[in-house]
């Protein structure tokens, strides 16, 4: 297909079998191409160990295929059935308090459990043997939303056993591990591998280096878990794609590593829930304003991140899917307002403009049972067409051609920096995502298209590279940045290169490996409580500021108040700019100047309006609950215009 395709997530096992043909016909009529099924259906596929029951799934797949719909089938490992848990309770994960996370919802497994790994391979093989060559099955989704409900890190026996083995592979000797973690501090030195446990239930905060390596370990367990499934699917289902549906702002594993074995990535977009649930830093006023649309930048940041995930391993941005697109109200957030009229179309158009090749709605019919009865679908419980259905029906997908997103600006993102940053925030109002979103939103308010990419990726195509929170610095990233400075302008935020690969600070202090590139050293930092404020060149600074001792950098801005008054807060060496303060006004003006200097086109867009470019077109989006005049057009509330 050379334009955006649509799909839906459907659950044949939730409705009587006589509805399957009716739904397939309706799905086809709606213009859908793909139907994703079966990600939670293990208890029906295998009601007792080794006794498979495929008739229902055969029928479901055949009916969709007969109707000309393409099936995306899933491995059902997000929901190990009751018989399996009863037989092997050791599969269950443990929370940081050491308590068992019990059967009765989903994602109740420890990725490091070898027993579960064996069953995961077994059910994957069984389903792939049955459907791997089915002409209606065009692709696979592994599991469902790795890490959802904080399930990446487990603190029970399976992970406790696997962690020291992983550490021994990483460090070789205990001397190296003790040195890397700085275990001489508080007498934490280990003398045998089996003395090392997960970093939970400590009296006060655990060693951040210990936590950092636990994050790496748990992330590797997810990677291995998925790779085992992918290997089987590749063998038994050649020619089909394999993807995974990643999640909104999900921090717990390294998505760059975990996506390596996939053909492309997918993510699940729930814009209203995302604003309410994840963005703690957004004001009440903002939450209210965008309650029925979600915040444009929170959504598009995730699109840009997922478009760039595979670039780390393949060197290229790739098309991605939105596997689950909200199409009505959700059920899981603090408040769950009904989306505004036009929101489903706006979200779909935005996903396309940021590189999605397929948008698949969640879900076909609202569930009439269990946990998600208050979540909407394209059909209501009574099978009448819901509001989202009508919006999808009138969407003209031909106007959304597949093509490149022409970004000349890169924003660097690294899960390792996220882990160490959030482990020691030093300020309750700060977080890695908040810091990243401050810079991302600034760039978007200037009409810029952005690639979100890993600092060790190919940086050659960019004119401006922004690194808002690159706290952990590796030698590879430092070399990459040094090289990139030959052709691009670099902009660094606070805490850059403040931590080494194992989470210590560099022996020569911040900026460690980047000292020469930025041309200065850290002097002091200040974590401000609410109500404390400083100023820099007339701009307000809250939450965080740091001052620098320039070596050969030029001083651009100086703190005017507070304990660091008179010290440098923004410095520049050639084309490398370092901004030490949390100040949206100053950051906006500095970035705008750099864009102008480098010739990246700047378009000052009104609040709530965003522009995005793809395949030679420009999508102008209005997320405001009121109309706006922009570029000579009147944009209605919650609407978009496509311009050539
Ligand atoms: C997703 C999940 C779906 C469903 C949905 C509800 O995170 O993958 O299975 O629970 O949320 O919004």
mmCIF file of C-alpha atoms in Angstrom, residues 142-415:
data_model
loop_
_atom_site.group_PDB
_atom_site.id
_atom_site.type_symbol
_atom_site.label_atom_id
_atom_site.label_comp_id
_atom_site.label_asym_id
_atom_site.label_seq_id
_atom_site.Cartn_x
_atom_site.Cartn_y
_atom_site.Cartn_z
ATOM 1 C CA UNK A 142 5.322 -10.804 20.207
ATOM 2 C CA UNK A 143 3.583 -10.873 23.595
ATOM 3 C CA UNK A 144 1.873 -7.580 24.511
ATOM 4 C CA UNK A 145 3.393 -4.358 25.811
ATOM 5 C CA UNK A 146 6.538 -5.611 27.504
ATOM 6 C CA UNK A 147 6.859 -3.925 30.849
ATOM 7 C CA UNK A 148 3.259 -2.683 31.146
ATOM 8 C CA UNK A 149 2.193 -2.405 34.815
ATOM 9 C CA UNK A 150 5.881 -2.142 35.899
ATOM 10 C CA UNK A 151 6.652 -5.740 35.065
ATOM 11 C CA UNK A 152 10.171 -5.565 33.627
ATOM 12 C CA UNK A 153 12.009 -5.811 36.938
ATOM 13 C CA UNK A 154 11.208 -8.636 39.252
ATOM 14 C CA UNK A 155 12.742 -9.132 42.699
ATOM 15 C CA UNK A 156 12.018 -12.802 43.212
ATOM 16 C CA UNK A 157 14.020 -16.042 43.044
ATOM 17 C CA UNK A 158 14.321 -16.294 39.240
ATOM 18 C CA UNK A 159 15.878 -12.862 38.794
ATOM 19 C CA UNK A 160 17.859 -13.134 42.022
ATOM 20 C CA UNK A 161 19.509 -16.263 40.638
ATOM 21 C CA UNK A 162 20.141 -14.896 37.161
ATOM 22 C CA UNK A 163 21.485 -11.466 38.150
ATOM 23 C CA UNK A 164 24.915 -12.513 39.533
ATOM 24 C CA UNK A 165 25.447 -14.766 36.516
ATOM 25 C CA UNK A 166 24.762 -11.790 34.249
ATOM 26 C CA UNK A 167 27.118 -9.632 36.337
ATOM 27 C CA UNK A 168 29.929 -12.164 36.141
ATOM 28 C CA UNK A 169 29.625 -12.130 32.358
ATOM 29 C CA UNK A 170 29.717 -8.339 32.301
ATOM 30 C CA UNK A 171 32.590 -7.771 34.716
ATOM 31 C CA UNK A 172 34.609 -10.987 34.786
ATOM 32 C CA UNK A 173 36.005 -10.313 38.247
ATOM 33 C CA UNK A 174 34.543 -9.039 41.496
ATOM 34 C CA UNK A 175 37.378 -6.544 41.739
ATOM 35 C CA UNK A 176 36.159 -4.913 38.540
ATOM 36 C CA UNK A 177 32.561 -4.895 39.703
ATOM 37 C CA UNK A 178 33.476 -3.429 43.106
ATOM 38 C CA UNK A 179 35.465 -0.718 41.387
ATOM 39 C CA UNK A 180 32.744 0.036 38.806
ATOM 40 C CA UNK A 181 30.060 0.410 41.455
ATOM 41 C CA UNK A 182 32.313 2.148 43.970
ATOM 42 C CA UNK A 183 31.502 -0.476 46.575
ATOM 43 C CA UNK A 184 34.132 0.765 48.969
ATOM 44 C CA UNK A 185 31.492 3.362 49.886
ATOM 45 C CA UNK A 186 29.546 2.109 52.943
ATOM 46 C CA UNK A 187 31.482 -1.171 52.915
ATOM 47 C CA UNK A 188 29.442 -2.630 50.094
ATOM 48 C CA UNK A 189 32.267 -4.730 48.640
ATOM 49 C CA UNK A 190 31.428 -8.274 47.565
ATOM 50 C CA UNK A 191 33.711 -11.254 47.906
ATOM 51 C CA UNK A 192 31.561 -13.863 46.113
ATOM 52 C CA UNK A 193 29.119 -13.525 43.227
ATOM 53 C CA UNK A 194 26.259 -15.112 45.123
ATOM 54 C CA UNK A 195 26.385 -12.348 47.732
ATOM 55 C CA UNK A 196 24.894 -9.974 45.172
ATOM 56 C CA UNK A 197 21.124 -9.563 45.258
ATOM 57 C CA UNK A 198 18.627 -7.306 43.494
ATOM 58 C CA UNK A 199 18.707 -3.700 44.793
ATOM 59 C CA UNK A 200 15.403 -3.752 46.692
ATOM 60 C CA UNK A 201 14.490 -3.663 50.394
ATOM 61 C CA UNK A 202 17.685 -1.861 51.375
ATOM 62 C CA UNK A 203 17.556 0.266 54.509
ATOM 63 C CA UNK A 204 18.048 3.521 52.670
ATOM 64 C CA UNK A 205 18.594 4.148 48.977
ATOM 65 C CA UNK A 206 20.572 1.431 47.204
ATOM 66 C CA UNK A 207 23.789 2.133 45.327
ATOM 67 C CA UNK A 208 22.745 3.818 42.048
ATOM 68 C CA UNK A 209 25.328 1.795 40.115
ATOM 69 C CA UNK A 210 23.749 -1.377 41.459
ATOM 70 C CA UNK A 211 20.324 -0.102 40.337
ATOM 71 C CA UNK A 212 21.709 0.880 36.941
ATOM 72 C CA UNK A 213 23.067 -2.603 36.337
ATOM 73 C CA UNK A 214 19.831 -4.153 37.543
ATOM 74 C CA UNK A 215 18.028 -2.075 34.928
ATOM 75 C CA UNK A 216 20.493 -3.304 32.283
ATOM 76 C CA UNK A 217 20.079 -6.891 33.443
ATOM 77 C CA UNK A 218 16.274 -6.760 33.408
ATOM 78 C CA UNK A 219 16.338 -5.126 29.986
ATOM 79 C CA UNK A 220 18.567 -7.918 28.677
ATOM 80 C CA UNK A 221 16.106 -10.485 30.041
ATOM 81 C CA UNK A 222 13.308 -8.875 27.986
ATOM 82 C CA UNK A 223 15.571 -8.884 24.945
ATOM 83 C CA UNK A 224 16.435 -12.565 25.351
ATOM 84 C CA UNK A 225 12.827 -13.506 26.047
ATOM 85 C CA UNK A 226 11.672 -11.888 22.818
ATOM 86 C CA UNK A 227 14.594 -13.164 20.742
ATOM 87 C CA UNK A 228 13.711 -16.724 21.671
ATOM 88 C CA UNK A 229 10.215 -16.209 20.269
ATOM 89 C CA UNK A 230 11.461 -14.400 17.185
ATOM 90 C CA UNK A 231 13.871 -17.192 16.324
ATOM 91 C CA UNK A 232 10.992 -19.695 16.301
ATOM 92 C CA UNK A 233 8.681 -17.405 14.319
ATOM 93 C CA UNK A 234 11.400 -16.795 11.700
ATOM 94 C CA UNK A 235 11.895 -20.532 11.307
ATOM 95 C CA UNK A 236 8.206 -21.481 11.057
ATOM 96 C CA UNK A 237 6.651 -18.391 9.513
ATOM 97 C CA UNK A 238 9.007 -17.145 6.801
ATOM 98 C CA UNK A 239 8.082 -14.012 4.889
ATOM 99 C CA UNK A 240 5.898 -12.619 7.678
ATOM 100 C CA UNK A 241 6.812 -9.511 9.617
ATOM 101 C CA UNK A 242 7.460 -9.549 13.340
ATOM 102 C CA UNK A 243 6.756 -6.542 15.521
ATOM 103 C CA UNK A 244 6.037 -5.695 19.149
ATOM 104 C CA UNK A 245 3.658 -3.087 20.547
ATOM 105 C CA UNK A 246 5.767 -0.833 22.764
ATOM 106 C CA UNK A 247 4.266 1.681 25.146
ATOM 107 C CA UNK A 248 3.932 5.356 25.882
ATOM 108 C CA UNK A 249 6.942 6.890 27.706
ATOM 109 C CA UNK A 250 7.893 3.512 28.971
ATOM 110 C CA UNK A 251 11.188 3.702 30.862
ATOM 111 C CA UNK A 252 12.103 0.269 32.163
ATOM 112 C CA UNK A 253 14.004 -1.410 29.344
ATOM 113 C CA UNK A 254 16.277 -0.342 26.517
ATOM 114 C CA UNK A 255 13.953 -0.166 23.532
ATOM 115 C CA UNK A 256 16.877 0.223 21.130
ATOM 116 C CA UNK A 257 18.264 -3.136 22.184
ATOM 117 C CA UNK A 258 14.927 -4.895 22.449
ATOM 118 C CA UNK A 259 13.758 -3.808 18.989
ATOM 119 C CA UNK A 260 16.894 -5.034 17.214
ATOM 120 C CA UNK A 261 15.395 -8.393 16.214
ATOM 121 C CA UNK A 262 12.104 -6.938 14.912
ATOM 122 C CA UNK A 263 11.221 -5.956 11.348
ATOM 123 C CA UNK A 264 9.619 -2.741 12.532
ATOM 124 C CA UNK A 265 8.276 -1.425 15.800
ATOM 125 C CA UNK A 266 4.757 -0.548 16.869
ATOM 126 C CA UNK A 267 3.482 1.424 19.831
ATOM 127 C CA UNK A 268 0.160 1.928 21.563
ATOM 128 C CA UNK A 269 -1.174 5.499 21.558
ATOM 129 C CA UNK A 270 -3.640 6.580 24.238
ATOM 130 C CA UNK A 271 -3.445 10.384 24.094
ATOM 131 C CA UNK A 272 -5.937 11.341 26.801
ATOM 132 C CA UNK A 273 -4.701 8.720 29.247
ATOM 133 C CA UNK A 274 -1.086 9.641 28.547
ATOM 134 C CA UNK A 275 -1.541 13.296 29.529
ATOM 135 C CA UNK A 276 -3.464 12.458 32.677
ATOM 136 C CA UNK A 277 -1.324 9.521 33.778
ATOM 137 C CA UNK A 278 2.287 10.098 32.698
ATOM 138 C CA UNK A 279 2.867 13.851 32.446
ATOM 139 C CA UNK A 280 3.062 14.786 36.155
ATOM 140 C CA UNK A 281 4.791 18.026 35.241
ATOM 141 C CA UNK A 282 1.949 19.463 33.153
ATOM 142 C CA UNK A 283 -0.145 22.096 34.925
ATOM 143 C CA UNK A 284 -3.812 21.632 35.823
ATOM 144 C CA UNK A 285 -4.583 24.273 33.233
ATOM 145 C CA UNK A 286 -2.820 22.319 30.470
ATOM 146 C CA UNK A 287 -4.418 19.053 31.552
ATOM 147 C CA UNK A 288 -7.818 20.655 31.384
ATOM 148 C CA UNK A 289 -7.247 22.329 28.060
ATOM 149 C CA UNK A 290 -6.117 19.114 26.356
ATOM 150 C CA UNK A 291 -8.275 16.707 28.371
ATOM 151 C CA UNK A 292 -10.204 15.632 25.269
ATOM 152 C CA UNK A 293 -7.340 15.472 22.772
ATOM 153 C CA UNK A 294 -4.214 14.774 24.731
ATOM 154 C CA UNK A 295 -1.197 17.075 24.410
ATOM 155 C CA UNK A 296 0.142 17.180 20.834
ATOM 156 C CA UNK A 297 3.802 16.982 21.872
ATOM 157 C CA UNK A 298 3.406 14.072 24.259
ATOM 158 C CA UNK A 299 1.863 12.095 21.410
ATOM 159 C CA UNK A 300 4.247 13.088 18.636
ATOM 160 C CA UNK A 301 7.321 12.628 20.823
ATOM 161 C CA UNK A 302 6.419 8.955 21.050
ATOM 162 C CA UNK A 303 5.849 8.744 17.288
ATOM 163 C CA UNK A 304 9.267 10.290 16.691
ATOM 164 C CA UNK A 305 10.915 8.023 19.237
ATOM 165 C CA UNK A 306 9.456 4.855 17.739
ATOM 166 C CA UNK A 307 10.254 5.944 14.193
ATOM 167 C CA UNK A 308 13.890 6.212 15.227
ATOM 168 C CA UNK A 309 14.234 3.038 17.277
ATOM 169 C CA UNK A 310 15.495 0.832 14.477
ATOM 170 C CA UNK A 311 17.916 3.527 13.297
ATOM 171 C CA UNK A 312 20.206 2.466 16.127
ATOM 172 C CA UNK A 313 20.744 -0.992 14.620
ATOM 173 C CA UNK A 314 20.059 -0.358 10.909
ATOM 174 C CA UNK A 315 21.203 3.247 10.443
ATOM 175 C CA UNK A 316 17.836 4.294 8.968
ATOM 176 C CA UNK A 317 14.567 5.697 10.230
ATOM 177 C CA UNK A 318 11.816 3.141 9.562
ATOM 178 C CA UNK A 319 8.081 3.193 9.194
ATOM 179 C CA UNK A 320 6.263 2.068 12.322
ATOM 180 C CA UNK A 321 2.726 1.113 13.310
ATOM 181 C CA UNK A 322 0.421 2.431 15.914
ATOM 182 C CA UNK A 323 -0.839 -0.969 16.932
ATOM 183 C CA UNK A 324 -3.419 0.315 19.411
ATOM 184 C CA UNK A 325 -4.872 3.741 18.738
ATOM 185 C CA UNK A 326 -7.371 5.094 21.238
ATOM 186 C CA UNK A 327 -10.709 5.630 19.468
ATOM 187 C CA UNK A 328 -12.959 6.589 22.388
ATOM 188 C CA UNK A 329 -12.487 6.916 26.126
ATOM 189 C CA UNK A 330 -10.042 4.691 28.010
ATOM 190 C CA UNK A 331 -10.654 3.120 31.419
ATOM 191 C CA UNK A 332 -7.296 3.141 33.175
ATOM 192 C CA UNK A 333 -6.393 6.740 33.867
ATOM 193 C CA UNK A 334 -7.234 8.923 36.853
ATOM 194 C CA UNK A 335 -9.983 10.581 34.812
ATOM 195 C CA UNK A 336 -11.166 9.253 31.475
ATOM 196 C CA UNK A 337 -12.937 11.941 29.472
ATOM 197 C CA UNK A 338 -14.638 11.286 26.175
ATOM 198 C CA UNK A 339 -12.432 12.511 23.305
ATOM 199 C CA UNK A 340 -13.477 15.661 21.447
ATOM 200 C CA UNK A 341 -15.231 15.416 18.106
ATOM 201 C CA UNK A 342 -12.519 15.094 15.495
ATOM 202 C CA UNK A 343 -9.861 13.764 17.886
ATOM 203 C CA UNK A 344 -9.682 10.281 16.345
ATOM 204 C CA UNK A 345 -9.094 11.756 12.891
ATOM 205 C CA UNK A 346 -6.597 14.254 14.257
ATOM 206 C CA UNK A 347 -4.620 11.500 16.030
ATOM 207 C CA UNK A 348 -4.641 9.344 12.925
ATOM 208 C CA UNK A 349 -3.425 12.166 10.683
ATOM 209 C CA UNK A 350 -0.746 13.113 13.217
ATOM 210 C CA UNK A 351 0.496 9.513 13.407
ATOM 211 C CA UNK A 352 0.825 9.447 9.629
ATOM 212 C CA UNK A 353 2.662 12.789 9.553
ATOM 213 C CA UNK A 354 5.197 11.479 12.070
ATOM 214 C CA UNK A 355 5.928 8.350 10.057
ATOM 215 C CA UNK A 356 3.288 5.721 10.862
ATOM 216 C CA UNK A 357 2.527 3.357 7.988
ATOM 217 C CA UNK A 358 -0.454 1.750 9.729
ATOM 218 C CA UNK A 359 -2.818 2.914 12.452
ATOM 219 C CA UNK A 360 -4.783 0.154 14.114
ATOM 220 C CA UNK A 361 -7.582 1.086 16.507
ATOM 221 C CA UNK A 362 -8.177 -0.399 19.911
ATOM 222 C CA UNK A 363 -10.623 -2.133 19.915
ATOM 223 C CA UNK A 364 -13.407 -3.339 17.599
ATOM 224 C CA UNK A 365 -16.259 -3.804 20.072
ATOM 225 C CA UNK A 366 -16.295 -2.633 23.677
ATOM 226 C CA UNK A 367 -15.750 -5.605 26.008
ATOM 227 C CA UNK A 368 -18.855 -6.867 27.761
ATOM 228 C CA UNK A 369 -16.850 -8.617 30.461
ATOM 229 C CA UNK A 370 -14.105 -8.182 33.018
ATOM 230 C CA UNK A 371 -11.533 -5.444 33.606
ATOM 231 C CA UNK A 372 -12.118 -3.315 30.517
ATOM 232 C CA UNK A 373 -15.923 -3.040 30.290
ATOM 233 C CA UNK A 374 -15.679 0.741 30.714
ATOM 234 C CA UNK A 375 -13.240 1.106 27.799
ATOM 235 C CA UNK A 376 -14.709 2.039 24.453
ATOM 236 C CA UNK A 377 -14.239 0.468 21.018
ATOM 237 C CA UNK A 378 -15.361 1.336 17.508
ATOM 238 C CA UNK A 379 -18.600 -0.499 18.371
ATOM 239 C CA UNK A 380 -20.482 0.002 21.617
ATOM 240 C CA UNK A 381 -21.424 -2.958 23.828
ATOM 241 C CA UNK A 382 -24.744 -3.206 21.990
ATOM 242 C CA UNK A 383 -22.924 -3.332 18.621
ATOM 243 C CA UNK A 384 -24.091 0.101 17.453
ATOM 244 C CA UNK A 385 -21.377 2.195 15.835
ATOM 245 C CA UNK A 386 -19.678 4.474 18.341
ATOM 246 C CA UNK A 387 -18.310 7.975 17.717
ATOM 247 C CA UNK A 388 -14.834 6.739 16.781
ATOM 248 C CA UNK A 389 -16.293 4.459 14.131
ATOM 249 C CA UNK A 390 -17.907 7.386 12.330
ATOM 250 C CA UNK A 391 -14.672 9.340 12.371
ATOM 251 C CA UNK A 392 -12.727 6.428 10.902
ATOM 252 C CA UNK A 393 -15.437 5.919 8.300
ATOM 253 C CA UNK A 394 -15.078 9.431 6.927
ATOM 254 C CA UNK A 395 -11.260 9.450 6.936
ATOM 255 C CA UNK A 396 -9.649 9.746 3.475
ATOM 256 C CA UNK A 397 -6.522 7.639 3.860
ATOM 257 C CA UNK A 398 -5.468 8.202 0.204
ATOM 258 C CA UNK A 399 -4.450 11.722 1.173
ATOM 259 C CA UNK A 400 -1.741 10.271 3.455
ATOM 260 C CA UNK A 401 1.073 8.918 1.250
ATOM 261 C CA UNK A 402 3.893 6.824 2.667
ATOM 262 C CA UNK A 403 7.197 8.722 2.547
ATOM 263 C CA UNK A 404 10.026 10.236 4.545
ATOM 264 C CA UNK A 405 9.893 12.673 7.435
ATOM 265 C CA UNK A 406 12.505 15.275 6.455
ATOM 266 C CA UNK A 407 14.041 16.035 9.871
ATOM 267 C CA UNK A 408 17.199 18.101 10.002
ATOM 268 C CA UNK A 409 17.164 18.279 13.786
ATOM 269 C CA UNK A 410 17.916 15.317 16.049
ATOM 270 C CA UNK A 411 17.047 15.010 19.715
ATOM 271 C CA UNK A 412 19.213 12.469 21.529
ATOM 272 C CA UNK A 413 17.642 9.946 23.857
ATOM 273 C CA UNK A 414 19.262 7.108 25.785
ATOM 274 C CA UNK A 415 17.560 4.755 28.273
#
